[in-house]
Coordinates of N, CA and C in Angstrom, one line a residue:
X3 N -84.4 225.8 -141.8 CA -84.5 224.4 -142.0 C -84.7 223.6 -140.6
X4 N -84.0 224.0 -139.6 CA -84.2 223.3 -138.3 C -85.6 223.5 -137.8
X5 N -86.2 224.6 -138.0 CA -87.5 224.8 -137.5 C -88.5 223.9 -138.2
X6 N -88.2 223.7 -139.5 CA -89.1 222.8 -140.2 C -89.0 221.4 -139.7
X7 N -87.8 221.0 -139.3 CA -87.6 219.6 -138.7 C -88.3 219.5 -137.4
X8 N -88.3 220.6 -136.6 CA -88.9 220.6 -135.3 C -90.4 220.5 -135.5
X9 N -90.9 221.2 -136.4 CA -92.4 221.2 -136.7 C -92.8 219.7 -137.1
X10 N -91.9 219.2 -138.0 CA -92.2 217.8 -138.5 C -92.2 216.8 -137.4
X11 N -91.2 216.9 -136.5 CA -91.1 216.0 -135.4 C -92.3 216.2 -134.4
X12 N -92.6 217.4 -134.2 CA -93.8 217.8 -133.4 C -95.1 217.1 -133.9
X13 N -95.3 217.2 -135.3 CA -96.4 216.6 -135.9 C -96.4 215.0 -135.8
X14 N -95.2 214.5 -135.9 CA -95.1 213.0 -135.8 C -95.4 212.6 -134.4
X15 N -95.0 213.3 -133.4 CA -95.3 213.0 -132.0 C -96.8 213.1 -131.7
X16 N -97.4 214.1 -132.2 CA -98.8 214.3 -132.0 C -99.6 213.1 -132.7
X17 N -99.2 212.8 -133.9 CA -99.8 211.8 -134.7 C -99.7 210.4 -134.0
X18 N -98.5 210.1 -133.5 CA -98.2 208.8 -132.9 C -99.0 208.8 -131.5
X19 N -99.1 209.9 -130.8 CA -99.9 209.8 -129.6 C -101.3 209.6 -129.9
X20 N -101.9 210.2 -131.0 CA -103.3 210.0 -131.4 C -103.5 208.6 -131.8
X21 N -102.5 208.0 -132.5 CA -102.5 206.6 -132.9 C -102.6 205.7 -131.7
X22 N -101.8 206.0 -130.6 CA -101.8 205.2 -129.4 C -103.2 205.2 -128.8
X23 N -103.7 206.4 -128.7 CA -105.0 206.6 -128.1 C -106.1 205.8 -128.9
X24 N -106.1 206.0 -130.2 CA -107.0 205.3 -131.0 C -106.9 203.7 -130.9
X25 N -105.6 203.3 -130.8 CA -105.4 201.9 -130.7 C -105.9 201.3 -129.3
X26 N -105.7 202.1 -128.3 CA -106.3 201.7 -127.0 C -107.8 201.6 -127.0
X27 N -108.4 202.6 -127.7 CA -109.9 202.6 -127.8 C -110.3 201.4 -128.6
X28 N -109.6 201.1 -129.7 CA -109.9 199.9 -130.5 C -109.8 198.6 -129.7
X29 N -108.8 198.5 -129.0 CA -108.6 197.3 -128.1 C -109.7 197.2 -127.1
X30 N -110.0 198.3 -126.5 CA -111.1 198.4 -125.5 C -112.4 197.9 -126.1
X31 N -112.7 198.4 -127.3 CA -114.0 198.0 -127.9 C -114.0 196.6 -128.3
X32 N -112.9 196.1 -128.8 CA -112.9 194.6 -129.1 C -113.0 193.8 -127.9
X33 N -112.3 194.1 -126.8 CA -112.4 193.4 -125.6 C -113.9 193.4 -125.0
X34 N -114.5 194.6 -125.1 CA -115.9 194.6 -124.6 C -116.8 193.8 -125.4
X35 N -116.6 193.8 -126.7 CA -117.5 193.0 -127.6 C -117.3 191.5 -127.3
X36 N -116.1 191.1 -127.1 CA -115.8 189.7 -126.8 C -116.5 189.3 -125.4
X37 N -116.4 190.2 -124.5 CA -117.0 189.9 -123.2 C -118.5 189.9 -123.2
X38 N -119.1 190.7 -124.1 CA -120.6 190.7 -124.3 C -121.0 189.4 -125.0
X39 N -120.3 188.9 -126.0 CA -120.7 187.8 -126.8 C -120.3 186.5 -126.1
X40 N -119.3 186.4 -125.3 CA -118.8 185.2 -124.7 C -119.9 184.4 -124.0
X41 N -120.7 185.0 -123.1 CA -121.7 184.1 -122.4 C -122.7 183.4 -123.3
X42 N -123.0 184.0 -124.5 CA -123.9 183.4 -125.4 C -123.3 182.3 -126.3
X43 N -122.0 182.4 -126.5 CA -121.3 181.5 -127.4 C -120.8 180.3 -126.8
X44 N -120.8 180.2 -125.5 CA -120.2 179.1 -124.8 C -121.2 178.0 -124.3
X45 N -122.4 178.1 -124.7 CA -123.4 177.1 -124.3 C -123.1 175.8 -124.9
X46 N -123.1 174.7 -124.1 CA -122.8 173.4 -124.6 C -124.2 172.7 -124.9
X47 N -125.3 173.2 -124.5 CA -126.6 172.7 -124.8 C -127.1 173.2 -126.1
X48 N -126.8 172.5 -127.1 CA -127.2 172.9 -128.5 C -128.3 172.1 -129.0
X49 N -129.2 172.7 -129.7 CA -130.3 171.9 -130.3 C -130.0 171.8 -131.8
X50 N -130.1 170.5 -132.2 CA -129.8 170.3 -133.6 C -130.9 170.9 -134.5
X51 N -130.6 171.8 -135.3 CA -131.6 172.4 -136.1 C -131.9 171.7 -137.4
X52 N -131.1 170.7 -137.7 CA -131.3 169.9 -138.9 C -132.2 168.7 -138.7
X53 N -132.4 168.4 -137.5 CA -133.2 167.2 -137.1 C -134.4 167.6 -136.2
X54 N -135.5 166.9 -136.4 CA -136.6 167.2 -135.5 C -136.6 166.1 -134.4
X55 N -137.1 166.6 -133.3 CA -137.3 165.6 -132.2 C -138.5 164.7 -132.5
X56 N -138.3 163.5 -132.4 CA -139.4 162.6 -132.8 C -140.7 162.8 -131.9
X57 N -140.4 163.1 -130.6 CA -141.6 163.3 -129.7 C -142.4 164.6 -130.0
X58 N -141.8 165.5 -130.7 CA -142.4 166.8 -131.0 C -143.0 166.8 -132.4
X59 N -143.0 165.7 -133.1 CA -143.5 165.7 -134.5 C -144.7 164.8 -134.6
X60 N -145.3 164.8 -135.8 CA -146.5 164.0 -136.0 C -147.6 164.4 -135.1
X61 N -147.8 165.7 -135.0 CA -148.9 166.2 -134.2 C -150.2 166.4 -135.0
X62 N -150.1 166.1 -136.3 CA -151.4 166.1 -137.1 C -151.1 165.2 -138.3
X63 N -152.1 165.1 -139.1 CA -152.1 164.1 -140.3 C -151.1 164.6 -141.3
X64 N -150.9 165.9 -141.5 CA -149.9 166.4 -142.5 C -148.5 166.0 -142.1
X65 N -148.1 166.1 -140.9 CA -146.8 165.7 -140.4 C -146.7 164.2 -140.5
X66 N -147.7 163.5 -140.2 CA -147.7 162.0 -140.3 C -147.5 161.6 -141.8
X67 N -148.0 162.3 -142.7 CA -147.8 162.0 -144.1 C -146.4 162.2 -144.5
X68 N -145.8 163.3 -144.0 CA -144.3 163.5 -144.3 C -143.5 162.4 -143.8
X69 N -143.8 161.8 -142.6 CA -143.0 160.7 -142.1 C -143.3 159.5 -142.9
X70 N -144.5 159.3 -143.3 CA -144.8 158.1 -144.1 C -144.1 158.2 -145.5
X71 N -143.9 159.3 -146.0 CA -143.2 159.5 -147.2 C -141.7 159.0 -147.1
X72 N -141.2 159.1 -145.9 CA -139.9 158.5 -145.6 C -139.9 157.0 -145.7
X73 N -141.0 156.4 -145.3 CA -141.1 154.9 -145.5 C -141.1 154.6 -147.0
X74 N -141.9 155.4 -147.7 CA -142.0 155.1 -149.2 C -140.7 155.4 -149.8
X75 N -139.9 156.3 -149.3 CA -138.6 156.6 -149.9 C -137.7 155.4 -150.0
X76 N -137.8 154.5 -149.1 CA -137.0 153.3 -149.1 C -137.2 152.5 -150.3
X77 N -138.4 152.5 -150.9 CA -138.7 151.7 -152.1 C -137.9 152.1 -153.3
X78 N -137.5 153.4 -153.4 CA -136.9 153.8 -154.6 C -135.4 153.9 -154.6
X79 N -134.8 153.4 -153.5 CA -133.3 153.3 -153.4 C -132.8 152.3 -154.4
X80 N -131.6 152.5 -154.8 CA -131.0 151.5 -155.8 C -131.0 150.1 -155.3
X81 N -130.8 149.9 -154.0 CA -130.8 148.5 -153.5 C -132.2 147.9 -153.4
X82 N -133.2 148.7 -153.5 CA -134.6 148.2 -153.5 C -135.1 148.2 -154.9
X83 N -136.2 148.8 -155.2 CA -136.9 148.8 -156.5 C -136.2 149.8 -157.4
X84 N -135.3 150.6 -157.0 CA -134.6 151.5 -157.9 C -133.8 150.8 -158.9
X85 N -133.2 149.6 -158.5 CA -132.4 148.9 -159.5 C -132.4 147.4 -159.2
X86 N -132.0 147.0 -158.0 CA -131.8 145.6 -157.7 C -133.0 144.8 -157.8
X87 N -134.1 145.1 -157.1 CA -135.3 144.3 -157.1 C -136.1 144.4 -158.4
X88 N -136.1 145.5 -159.0 CA -136.9 145.6 -160.2 C -136.2 145.1 -161.5
X89 N -134.9 145.1 -161.5 CA -134.2 144.8 -162.7 C -133.2 143.6 -162.5
X90 N -132.2 143.8 -161.6 CA -131.1 142.9 -161.5 C -131.5 141.6 -161.0
X91 N -132.3 141.5 -160.0 CA -132.7 140.2 -159.4 C -133.7 139.4 -160.3
X92 N -134.3 140.1 -161.3 CA -135.3 139.4 -162.1 C -134.7 138.9 -163.4
X93 N -133.4 139.1 -163.6 CA -132.8 138.7 -164.9 C -132.6 137.2 -165.0
X94 N -132.6 136.5 -164.0 CA -132.5 135.0 -164.2 C -133.8 134.3 -164.1
X95 N -134.9 135.0 -164.3 CA -136.3 134.4 -164.2 C -136.9 134.4 -165.6
X96 N -138.2 134.1 -165.6 CA -138.9 134.1 -166.9 C -139.3 135.5 -167.3
X97 N -139.1 136.5 -166.4 CA -139.4 137.9 -166.7 C -138.4 138.5 -167.7
X98 N -137.1 138.2 -167.5 CA -136.1 138.7 -168.4 C -134.9 137.7 -168.4
X99 N -134.0 138.0 -169.3 CA -132.9 137.1 -169.5 C -131.6 137.8 -169.5
X100 N -130.6 137.2 -169.0 CA -129.2 137.8 -169.1 C -128.4 136.8 -170.0
X101 N -127.9 137.3 -171.0 CA -127.2 136.5 -172.0 C -125.8 136.1 -171.4
X102 N -125.4 134.9 -171.8 CA -124.1 134.4 -171.4 C -124.2 133.5 -170.1
X103 N -123.3 132.7 -169.9 CA -123.3 131.8 -168.7 C -122.1 132.0 -167.8
X104 N -121.2 133.0 -168.2 CA -120.1 133.3 -167.3 C -120.5 134.0 -166.1
X105 N -119.7 134.1 -165.1 CA -120.1 134.7 -163.8 C -119.2 135.9 -163.6
X106 N -119.3 136.8 -164.5 CA -118.6 138.1 -164.4 C -119.6 139.2 -164.3
X107 N -119.3 140.3 -163.7 CA -120.1 141.5 -163.6 C -121.5 141.1 -163.0
X108 N -122.5 141.6 -163.6 CA -123.9 141.4 -163.1 C -124.4 140.0 -163.3
X109 N -123.7 139.2 -164.1 CA -124.1 137.8 -164.4 C -124.0 136.9 -163.2
X110 N -123.2 137.3 -162.3 CA -123.0 136.5 -161.1 C -124.3 136.3 -160.3
X111 N -125.1 137.3 -160.4 CA -126.4 137.3 -159.7 C -127.4 136.5 -160.6
X112 N -127.4 136.8 -161.9 CA -128.3 136.2 -162.8 C -128.2 134.6 -162.8
X113 N -126.9 134.2 -162.7 CA -126.7 132.7 -162.7 C -126.6 132.1 -161.3
X114 N -127.1 132.9 -160.3 CA -127.1 132.4 -158.9 C -125.8 131.8 -158.4
X115 N -124.7 132.5 -158.8 CA -123.4 132.1 -158.4 C -122.7 133.1 -157.5
X116 N -123.5 133.8 -156.8 CA -123.0 134.8 -155.9 C -122.7 134.3 -154.5
X117 N -121.7 134.8 -153.8 CA -121.5 134.5 -152.4 C -122.4 135.4 -151.5
X118 N -122.4 135.0 -150.3 CA -123.2 135.9 -149.3 C -122.6 137.2 -149.1
X119 N -121.4 137.4 -149.5 CA -120.7 138.7 -149.3 C -120.9 139.6 -150.5
X120 N -121.6 139.2 -151.5 CA -121.8 140.0 -152.7 C -122.5 141.3 -152.2
X121 N -122.0 142.4 -152.7 CA -122.4 143.8 -152.3 C -123.9 144.0 -152.6
X122 N -124.4 143.6 -153.8 CA -125.8 143.8 -154.1 C -126.7 143.1 -153.2
X123 N -126.3 141.9 -152.8 CA -127.1 141.1 -151.9 C -127.2 141.7 -150.5
X124 N -126.1 142.1 -150.0 CA -126.0 142.7 -148.7 C -126.8 144.1 -148.7
X125 N -126.6 144.9 -149.7 CA -127.3 146.2 -149.8 C -128.8 146.0 -149.8
X126 N -129.3 145.0 -150.6 CA -130.7 144.8 -150.7 C -131.3 144.3 -149.3
X127 N -130.6 143.4 -148.7 CA -131.0 143.0 -147.3 C -131.1 144.2 -146.4
X128 N -130.1 145.0 -146.4 CA -130.0 146.2 -145.5 C -131.2 147.2 -145.8
X129 N -131.4 147.5 -147.0 CA -132.4 148.5 -147.4 C -133.8 148.0 -147.1
X130 N -134.0 146.7 -147.2 CA -135.4 146.1 -146.9 C -135.6 146.2 -145.4
X131 N -134.6 145.9 -144.6 CA -134.8 146.0 -143.2 C -134.8 147.4 -142.7
X132 N -134.2 148.3 -143.4 CA -134.3 149.7 -143.1 C -135.7 150.2 -143.4
X133 N -136.4 149.7 -144.4 CA -137.8 150.0 -144.7 C -138.7 149.5 -143.6
X134 N -138.4 148.3 -143.1 CA -139.2 147.7 -142.0 C -139.0 148.5 -140.8
X135 N -137.8 148.9 -140.5 CA -137.5 149.7 -139.3 C -138.3 151.0 -139.4
X136 N -138.3 151.7 -140.6 CA -139.0 153.0 -140.7 C -140.5 152.8 -140.6
X137 N -141.0 151.7 -141.1 CA -142.5 151.4 -141.0 C -142.8 151.2 -139.5
X138 N -142.0 150.4 -138.8 CA -142.3 150.1 -137.4 C -142.2 151.3 -136.6
X139 N -141.2 152.2 -136.9 CA -141.1 153.4 -136.1 C -142.3 154.3 -136.4
X140 N -142.7 154.4 -137.6 CA -143.9 155.2 -138.0 C -145.1 154.7 -137.2
X141 N -145.3 153.4 -137.3 CA -146.5 152.8 -136.6 C -146.5 153.0 -135.1
X142 N -145.3 152.9 -134.5 CA -145.2 153.2 -133.1 C -145.5 154.6 -132.7
X143 N -145.0 155.5 -133.5 CA -145.2 157.0 -133.2 C -146.6 157.4 -133.4
X144 N -147.2 156.9 -134.5 CA -148.5 157.4 -134.8 C -149.6 156.8 -133.9
X145 N -149.3 155.6 -133.4 CA -150.3 155.0 -132.5 C -150.3 155.7 -131.1
X146 N -149.2 156.4 -130.8 CA -149.2 157.2 -129.6 C -149.7 158.6 -129.7
X147 N -149.8 159.0 -131.0 CA -150.3 160.4 -131.2 C -151.7 160.5 -131.8
X148 N -152.3 159.4 -132.3 CA -153.5 159.4 -133.0 C -154.7 159.9 -132.1
X149 N -154.6 159.7 -130.9 CA -155.7 160.1 -130.0 C -155.8 161.6 -129.8
X150 N -154.7 162.3 -130.1 CA -154.7 163.8 -130.0 C -155.2 164.4 -131.3
X151 N -155.4 163.7 -132.4 CA -155.8 164.2 -133.6 C -157.3 164.6 -133.6
X152 N -157.7 165.5 -134.5 CA -159.1 165.8 -134.7 C -159.8 164.7 -135.5
X153 N -161.1 164.7 -135.7 CA -161.8 163.6 -136.4 C -161.3 163.4 -137.8
X154 N -161.1 164.4 -138.6 CA -160.6 164.3 -139.9 C -159.2 163.7 -140.0
X155 N -158.3 164.2 -139.1 CA -157.0 163.7 -139.1 C -156.9 162.3 -138.6
X156 N -157.8 161.8 -137.8 CA -157.9 160.4 -137.3 C -158.2 159.5 -138.5
X157 N -159.1 159.9 -139.3 CA -159.5 159.1 -140.5 C -158.3 159.0 -141.5
X158 N -157.7 160.1 -141.7 CA -156.5 160.1 -142.6 C -155.4 159.3 -142.0
X159 N -155.1 159.4 -140.7 CA -154.1 158.7 -140.0 C -154.3 157.2 -140.1
X160 N -155.6 156.8 -140.0 CA -155.9 155.4 -140.1 C -155.5 154.8 -141.5
X161 N -155.7 155.6 -142.5 CA -155.2 155.2 -143.8 C -153.7 155.1 -143.9
X162 N -153.0 156.0 -143.3 CA -151.6 156.0 -143.2 C -151.1 154.8 -142.5
X163 N -151.8 154.4 -141.4 CA -151.4 153.2 -140.7 C -151.5 152.0 -141.6
X164 N -152.6 151.9 -142.4 CA -152.7 150.8 -143.3 C -151.6 150.8 -144.4
X165 N -151.3 152.0 -144.9 CA -150.2 152.1 -145.9 C -148.9 151.6 -145.3
X166 N -148.6 152.0 -144.1 CA -147.3 151.6 -143.5 C -147.3 150.1 -143.3
X167 N -148.4 149.5 -142.9 CA -148.4 148.1 -142.7 C -148.3 147.3 -144.0
X168 N -148.9 147.9 -145.1 CA -148.7 147.3 -146.4 C -147.3 147.4 -146.9
X169 N -146.6 148.5 -146.7 CA -145.2 148.6 -147.1 C -144.4 147.6 -146.3
X170 N -144.6 147.5 -145.0 CA -143.8 146.6 -144.1 C -144.0 145.2 -144.6
X171 N -145.3 144.8 -145.0 CA -145.5 143.5 -145.5 C -144.8 143.2 -146.8
X172 N -144.8 144.3 -147.7 CA -144.1 144.1 -149.0 C -142.6 143.9 -148.7
X173 N -142.0 144.6 -147.8 CA -140.6 144.5 -147.5 C -140.3 143.1 -147.0
X174 N -141.2 142.6 -146.1 CA -141.0 141.2 -145.6 C -141.2 140.2 -146.7
X175 N -142.2 140.4 -147.6 CA -142.4 139.5 -148.7 C -141.1 139.4 -149.6
X176 N -140.5 140.5 -149.9 CA -139.3 140.5 -150.7 C -138.2 139.8 -150.0
X177 N -138.1 140.0 -148.7 CA -137.0 139.3 -147.9 C -137.2 137.8 -147.9
X178 N -138.5 137.4 -147.7 CA -138.7 135.9 -147.6 C -138.5 135.3 -149.0
X179 N -139.0 136.0 -150.1 CA -138.8 135.6 -151.4 C -137.4 135.4 -151.8
X180 N -136.6 136.3 -151.4 CA -135.1 136.3 -151.8 C -134.3 135.5 -150.9
X181 N -134.5 135.5 -149.6 CA -133.6 135.0 -148.7 C -134.1 133.8 -147.8
X182 N -135.4 133.5 -147.9 CA -136.0 132.4 -147.2 C -136.3 132.8 -145.8
X183 N -136.0 131.9 -144.8 CA -136.3 132.2 -143.4 C -135.5 133.5 -142.9
X184 N -136.2 134.4 -142.4 CA -135.6 135.7 -142.0 C -136.1 136.1 -140.6
X185 N -135.3 136.9 -139.9 CA -135.8 137.4 -138.6 C -136.9 138.3 -138.7
X186 N -137.9 138.2 -137.9 CA -139.1 139.0 -137.9 C -138.9 140.1 -136.8
X187 N -139.0 141.4 -137.2 CA -138.8 142.5 -136.3 C -140.2 143.1 -136.1
X188 N -140.7 143.1 -134.9 CA -142.0 143.7 -134.6 C -141.8 145.0 -133.9

């Protein structure tokens, strides 16, 4: 029996010494991996992959069309023609009628009893000016890039410029129609 215990202890010592050596190797490999990856992971100069640089975009008519679609996108937001301008603000006119004369819920707008702090009024103001900003930004960017386009792209870009101007005019028209004298952003 004692020889069996000695053999057992001998095996345990061998096993534990192998474990120590394996653990040292593992720590060594982990440390080397960290040292190899560390210079690449500590860069503070990161490029946003979700956003494009404005100066590097709109190099052709297809990219200009994508940007113009962003201007069009403003028209379908709820605060624009998605709900407020196409439905809610027309309810007190000869186009449609809102029943009742109380000033609860949506009827506050129909009966022109809203304060200037009314959410629908502020949201519509903001989205229309956002559309104007987008149109102005598009026009500024494309005017600087159109000279680098080929002949076909120049013709298409000219149409896109006209569309952006028309959208901007439509946003201004809605602002003047709803709010009267407004600031002009050029």
